[in-house]
């Protein structure tokens, strides 16, 4: 899927470039179905095993569970950010 908006397209490209850093990536519905490791943002409520990352629209970051937001709120945990999206992961992940 490609998005006409420059910020969506940039996020999509970075997501596909960096997805191998994670076992699972929590993504908005627009990205679901593009890869078997992509899961809905709502999965932040459950404990997925392994290295979990997230691509999140800044305006909808509230879809992540509060405990997940607390653990990923530090900008040092981001791998990418533009004016619309952030891509990040948990620091204390295990393989």
mmCIF file with all atom_site columns, C-alpha atoms in Angstrom:
data_model
loop_
_atom_site.group_PDB
_atom_site.id
_atom_site.type_symbol
_atom_site.label_atom_id
_atom_site.label_alt_id
_atom_site.label_comp_id
_atom_site.label_asym_id
_atom_site.label_entity_id
_atom_site.label_seq_id
_atom_site.pdbx_PDB_ins_code
_atom_site.Cartn_x
_atom_site.Cartn_y
_atom_site.Cartn_z
_atom_site.occupancy
_atom_site.B_iso_or_equiv
_atom_site.pdbx_formal_charge
_atom_site.auth_seq_id
_atom_site.auth_comp_id
_atom_site.auth_asym_id
_atom_site.auth_atom_id
_atom_site.pdbx_PDB_model_num
ATOM 1  C CA . UNK A 1 1  ? 0.000  0.000   0.000  1.00 0.00 ? 1  UNK A CA 1
ATOM 2  C CA . UNK A 1 2  ? 1.290  3.458   -0.818 1.00 0.00 ? 2  UNK A CA 1
ATOM 3  C CA . UNK A 1 3  ? 0.021  6.687   0.600  1.00 0.00 ? 3  UNK A CA 1
ATOM 4  C CA . UNK A 1 4  ? -0.086 9.905   -1.420 1.00 0.00 ? 4  UNK A CA 1
ATOM 5  C CA . UNK A 1 5  ? 0.815  12.075  1.583  1.00 0.00 ? 5  UNK A CA 1
ATOM 6  C CA . UNK A 1 6  ? 4.576  12.565  1.903  1.00 0.00 ? 6  UNK A CA 1
ATOM 7  C CA . UNK A 1 7  ? 4.649  11.885  5.676  1.00 0.00 ? 7  UNK A CA 1
ATOM 8  C CA . UNK A 1 8  ? 2.669  8.630   5.323  1.00 0.00 ? 8  UNK A CA 1
ATOM 9  C CA . UNK A 1 9  ? 4.936  7.497   2.474  1.00 0.00 ? 9  UNK A CA 1
ATOM 10 C CA . UNK A 1 10 ? 8.043  8.309   4.522  1.00 0.00 ? 10 UNK A CA 1
ATOM 11 C CA . UNK A 1 11 ? 6.720  6.360   7.515  1.00 0.00 ? 11 UNK A CA 1
ATOM 12 C CA . UNK A 1 12 ? 5.804  3.404   5.322  1.00 0.00 ? 12 UNK A CA 1
ATOM 13 C CA . UNK A 1 13 ? 9.296  3.306   3.783  1.00 0.00 ? 13 UNK A CA 1
ATOM 14 C CA . UNK A 1 14 ? 11.036 3.492   7.161  1.00 0.00 ? 14 UNK A CA 1
ATOM 15 C CA . UNK A 1 15 ? 8.724  0.842   8.603  1.00 0.00 ? 15 UNK A CA 1
ATOM 16 C CA . UNK A 1 16 ? 9.692  -1.614  5.868  1.00 0.00 ? 16 UNK A CA 1
ATOM 17 C CA . UNK A 1 17 ? 13.390 -0.726  6.145  1.00 0.00 ? 17 UNK A CA 1
ATOM 18 C CA . UNK A 1 18 ? 13.522 -1.238  9.902  1.00 0.00 ? 18 UNK A CA 1
ATOM 19 C CA . UNK A 1 19 ? 10.934 -3.968  10.561 1.00 0.00 ? 19 UNK A CA 1
ATOM 20 C CA . UNK A 1 20 ? 13.638 -6.621  10.906 1.00 0.00 ? 20 UNK A CA 1
ATOM 21 C CA . UNK A 1 21 ? 14.769 -4.960  14.149 1.00 0.00 ? 21 UNK A CA 1
ATOM 22 C CA . UNK A 1 22 ? 11.610 -6.375  15.745 1.00 0.00 ? 22 UNK A CA 1
ATOM 23 C CA . UNK A 1 23 ? 9.735  -9.636  16.117 1.00 0.00 ? 23 UNK A CA 1
ATOM 24 C CA . UNK A 1 24 ? 6.438  -7.704  16.109 1.00 0.00 ? 24 UNK A CA 1
ATOM 25 C CA . UNK A 1 25 ? 5.509  -4.163  15.126 1.00 0.00 ? 25 UNK A CA 1
ATOM 26 C CA . UNK A 1 26 ? 2.343  -2.501  16.397 1.00 0.00 ? 26 UNK A CA 1
ATOM 27 C CA . UNK A 1 27 ? 0.892  -0.432  13.556 1.00 0.00 ? 27 UNK A CA 1
ATOM 28 C CA . UNK A 1 28 ? -2.205 1.591   12.611 1.00 0.00 ? 28 UNK A CA 1
ATOM 29 C CA . UNK A 1 29 ? -4.862 -0.247  10.629 1.00 0.00 ? 29 UNK A CA 1
ATOM 30 C CA . UNK A 1 30 ? -3.611 1.260   7.368  1.00 0.00 ? 30 UNK A CA 1
ATOM 31 C CA . UNK A 1 31 ? -0.415 -0.807  7.616  1.00 0.00 ? 31 UNK A CA 1
ATOM 32 C CA . UNK A 1 32 ? -1.959 -4.063  8.805  1.00 0.00 ? 32 UNK A CA 1
ATOM 33 C CA . UNK A 1 33 ? -1.802 -6.918  6.340  1.00 0.00 ? 33 UNK A CA 1
ATOM 34 C CA . UNK A 1 34 ? 1.418  -5.682  4.719  1.00 0.00 ? 34 UNK A CA 1
ATOM 35 C CA . UNK A 1 35 ? 3.584  -8.061  6.763  1.00 0.00 ? 35 UNK A CA 1
ATOM 36 C CA . UNK A 1 36 ? 2.971  -11.022 9.049  1.00 0.00 ? 36 UNK A CA 1
ATOM 37 C CA . UNK A 1 37 ? 4.739  -9.363  11.975 1.00 0.00 ? 37 UNK A CA 1
ATOM 38 C CA . UNK A 1 38 ? 2.506  -6.276  11.933 1.00 0.00 ? 38 UNK A CA 1
ATOM 39 C CA . UNK A 1 39 ? -0.114 -6.242  14.687 1.00 0.00 ? 39 UNK A CA 1
ATOM 40 C CA . UNK A 1 40 ? -2.777 -3.674  15.678 1.00 0.00 ? 40 UNK A CA 1
ATOM 41 C CA . UNK A 1 41 ? -1.792 -0.920  18.102 1.00 0.00 ? 41 UNK A CA 1
ATOM 42 C CA . UNK A 1 42 ? -4.360 -2.352  20.489 1.00 0.00 ? 42 UNK A CA 1
ATOM 43 C CA . UNK A 1 43 ? -2.006 -5.319  21.055 1.00 0.00 ? 43 UNK A CA 1
ATOM 44 C CA . UNK A 1 44 ? 0.004  -3.051  23.372 1.00 0.00 ? 44 UNK A CA 1
ATOM 45 C CA . UNK A 1 45 ? -2.473 -4.252  26.018 1.00 0.00 ? 45 UNK A CA 1
ATOM 46 C CA . UNK A 1 46 ? -1.014 -7.770  25.761 1.00 0.00 ? 46 UNK A CA 1
ATOM 47 C CA . UNK A 1 47 ? 2.510  -9.034  26.265 1.00 0.00 ? 47 UNK A CA 1
ATOM 48 C CA . UNK A 1 48 ? 3.793  -10.084 22.866 1.00 0.00 ? 48 UNK A CA 1
ATOM 49 C CA . UNK A 1 49 ? 6.966  -12.180 23.148 1.00 0.00 ? 49 UNK A CA 1
ATOM 50 C CA . UNK A 1 50 ? 10.282 -10.946 21.792 1.00 0.00 ? 50 UNK A CA 1
ATOM 51 C CA . UNK A 1 51 ? 11.287 -7.552  20.460 1.00 0.00 ? 51 UNK A CA 1
ATOM 52 C CA . UNK A 1 52 ? 8.240  -5.337  20.003 1.00 0.00 ? 52 UNK A CA 1
ATOM 53 C CA . UNK A 1 53 ? 8.285  -2.055  18.130 1.00 0.00 ? 53 UNK A CA 1
ATOM 54 C CA . UNK A 1 54 ? 5.578  0.363   17.180 1.00 0.00 ? 54 UNK A CA 1
ATOM 55 C CA . UNK A 1 55 ? 4.739  2.773   14.391 1.00 0.00 ? 55 UNK A CA 1
ATOM 56 C CA . UNK A 1 56 ? 2.265  5.240   15.732 1.00 0.00 ? 56 UNK A CA 1
ATOM 57 C CA . UNK A 1 57 ? 0.534  8.339   14.398 1.00 0.00 ? 57 UNK A CA 1
ATOM 58 C CA . UNK A 1 58 ? 1.343  11.043  16.946 1.00 0.00 ? 58 UNK A CA 1
ATOM 59 C CA . UNK A 1 59 ? -2.304 12.123  17.207 1.00 0.00 ? 59 UNK A CA 1
ATOM 60 C CA . UNK A 1 60 ? -3.385 8.559   18.004 1.00 0.00 ? 60 UNK A CA 1
ATOM 61 C CA . UNK A 1 61 ? -0.643 7.579   20.431 1.00 0.00 ? 61 UNK A CA 1
ATOM 62 C CA . UNK A 1 62 ? -3.403 7.228   23.008 1.00 0.00 ? 62 UNK A CA 1
ATOM 63 C CA . UNK A 1 63 ? -4.250 3.890   21.394 1.00 0.00 ? 63 UNK A CA 1
ATOM 64 C CA . UNK A 1 64 ? -1.187 2.418   23.093 1.00 0.00 ? 64 UNK A CA 1
ATOM 65 C CA . UNK A 1 65 ? -1.779 1.146   26.615 1.00 0.00 ? 65 UNK A CA 1
ATOM 66 C CA . UNK A 1 66 ? -0.713 3.512   29.392 1.00 0.00 ? 66 UNK A CA 1
ATOM 67 C CA . UNK A 1 67 ? 2.025  1.136   30.599 1.00 0.00 ? 67 UNK A CA 1
ATOM 68 C CA . UNK A 1 68 ? 3.386  0.845   27.054 1.00 0.00 ? 68 UNK A CA 1
ATOM 69 C CA . UNK A 1 69 ? 3.379  4.640   26.623 1.00 0.00 ? 69 UNK A CA 1
ATOM 70 C CA . UNK A 1 70 ? 5.278  5.010   29.900 1.00 0.00 ? 70 UNK A CA 1
ATOM 71 C CA . UNK A 1 71 ? 7.952  2.555   28.737 1.00 0.00 ? 71 UNK A CA 1
ATOM 72 C CA . UNK A 1 72 ? 8.327  4.093   25.261 1.00 0.00 ? 72 UNK A CA 1
ATOM 73 C CA . UNK A 1 73 ? 7.803  7.799   25.911 1.00 0.00 ? 73 UNK A CA 1
ATOM 74 C CA . UNK A 1 74 ? 11.500 8.644   25.921 1.00 0.00 ? 74 UNK A CA 1
ATOM 75 C CA . UNK A 1 75 ? 12.655 10.024  22.558 1.00 0.00 ? 75 UNK A CA 1
ATOM 76 C CA . UNK A 1 76 ? 15.842 7.930   22.911 1.00 0.00 ? 76 UNK A CA 1
ATOM 77 C CA . UNK A 1 77 ? 13.679 4.871   22.185 1.00 0.00 ? 77 UNK A CA 1
ATOM 78 C CA . UNK A 1 78 ? 12.561 6.233   18.819 1.00 0.00 ? 78 UNK A CA 1
ATOM 79 C CA . UNK A 1 79 ? 14.235 4.989   15.635 1.00 0.00 ? 79 UNK A CA 1
ATOM 80 C CA . UNK A 1 80 ? 12.372 7.469   13.415 1.00 0.00 ? 80 UNK A CA 1
ATOM 81 C CA . UNK A 1 81 ? 10.041 10.433  13.718 1.00 0.00 ? 81 UNK A CA 1
ATOM 82 C CA . UNK A 1 82 ? 8.532  12.932  11.329 1.00 0.00 ? 82 UNK A CA 1
ATOM 83 C CA . UNK A 1 83 ? 5.792  15.483  11.906 1.00 0.00 ? 83 UNK A CA 1
ATOM 84 C CA . UNK A 1 84 ? 3.141  12.750  11.831 1.00 0.00 ? 84 UNK A CA 1
ATOM 85 C CA . UNK A 1 85 ? 4.632  9.388   12.920 1.00 0.00 ? 85 UNK A CA 1
ATOM 86 C CA . UNK A 1 86 ? 7.069  7.874   15.379 1.00 0.00 ? 86 UNK A CA 1
ATOM 87 C CA . UNK A 1 87 ? 8.721  4.457   15.136 1.00 0.00 ? 87 UNK A CA 1
ATOM 88 C CA . UNK A 1 88 ? 10.144 3.097   18.336 1.00 0.00 ? 88 UNK A CA 1
ATOM 89 C CA . UNK A 1 89 ? 10.612 0.095   20.543 1.00 0.00 ? 89 UNK A CA 1
ATOM 90 C CA . UNK A 1 90 ? 11.111 -1.085  24.056 1.00 0.00 ? 90 UNK A CA 1
ATOM 91 C CA . UNK A 1 91 ? 14.601 -0.782  25.479 1.00 0.00 ? 91 UNK A CA 1
ATOM 92 C CA . UNK A 1 92 ? 14.326 -3.855  27.704 1.00 0.00 ? 92 UNK A CA 1
ATOM 93 C CA . UNK A 1 93 ? 13.312 -6.324  25.007 1.00 0.00 ? 93 UNK A CA 1
ATOM 94 C CA . UNK A 1 94 ? 14.427 -9.926  25.060 1.00 0.00 ? 94 UNK A CA 1
ATOM 95 C CA . UNK A 1 95 ? 15.049 -12.266 22.152 1.00 0.00 ? 95 UNK A CA 1
#
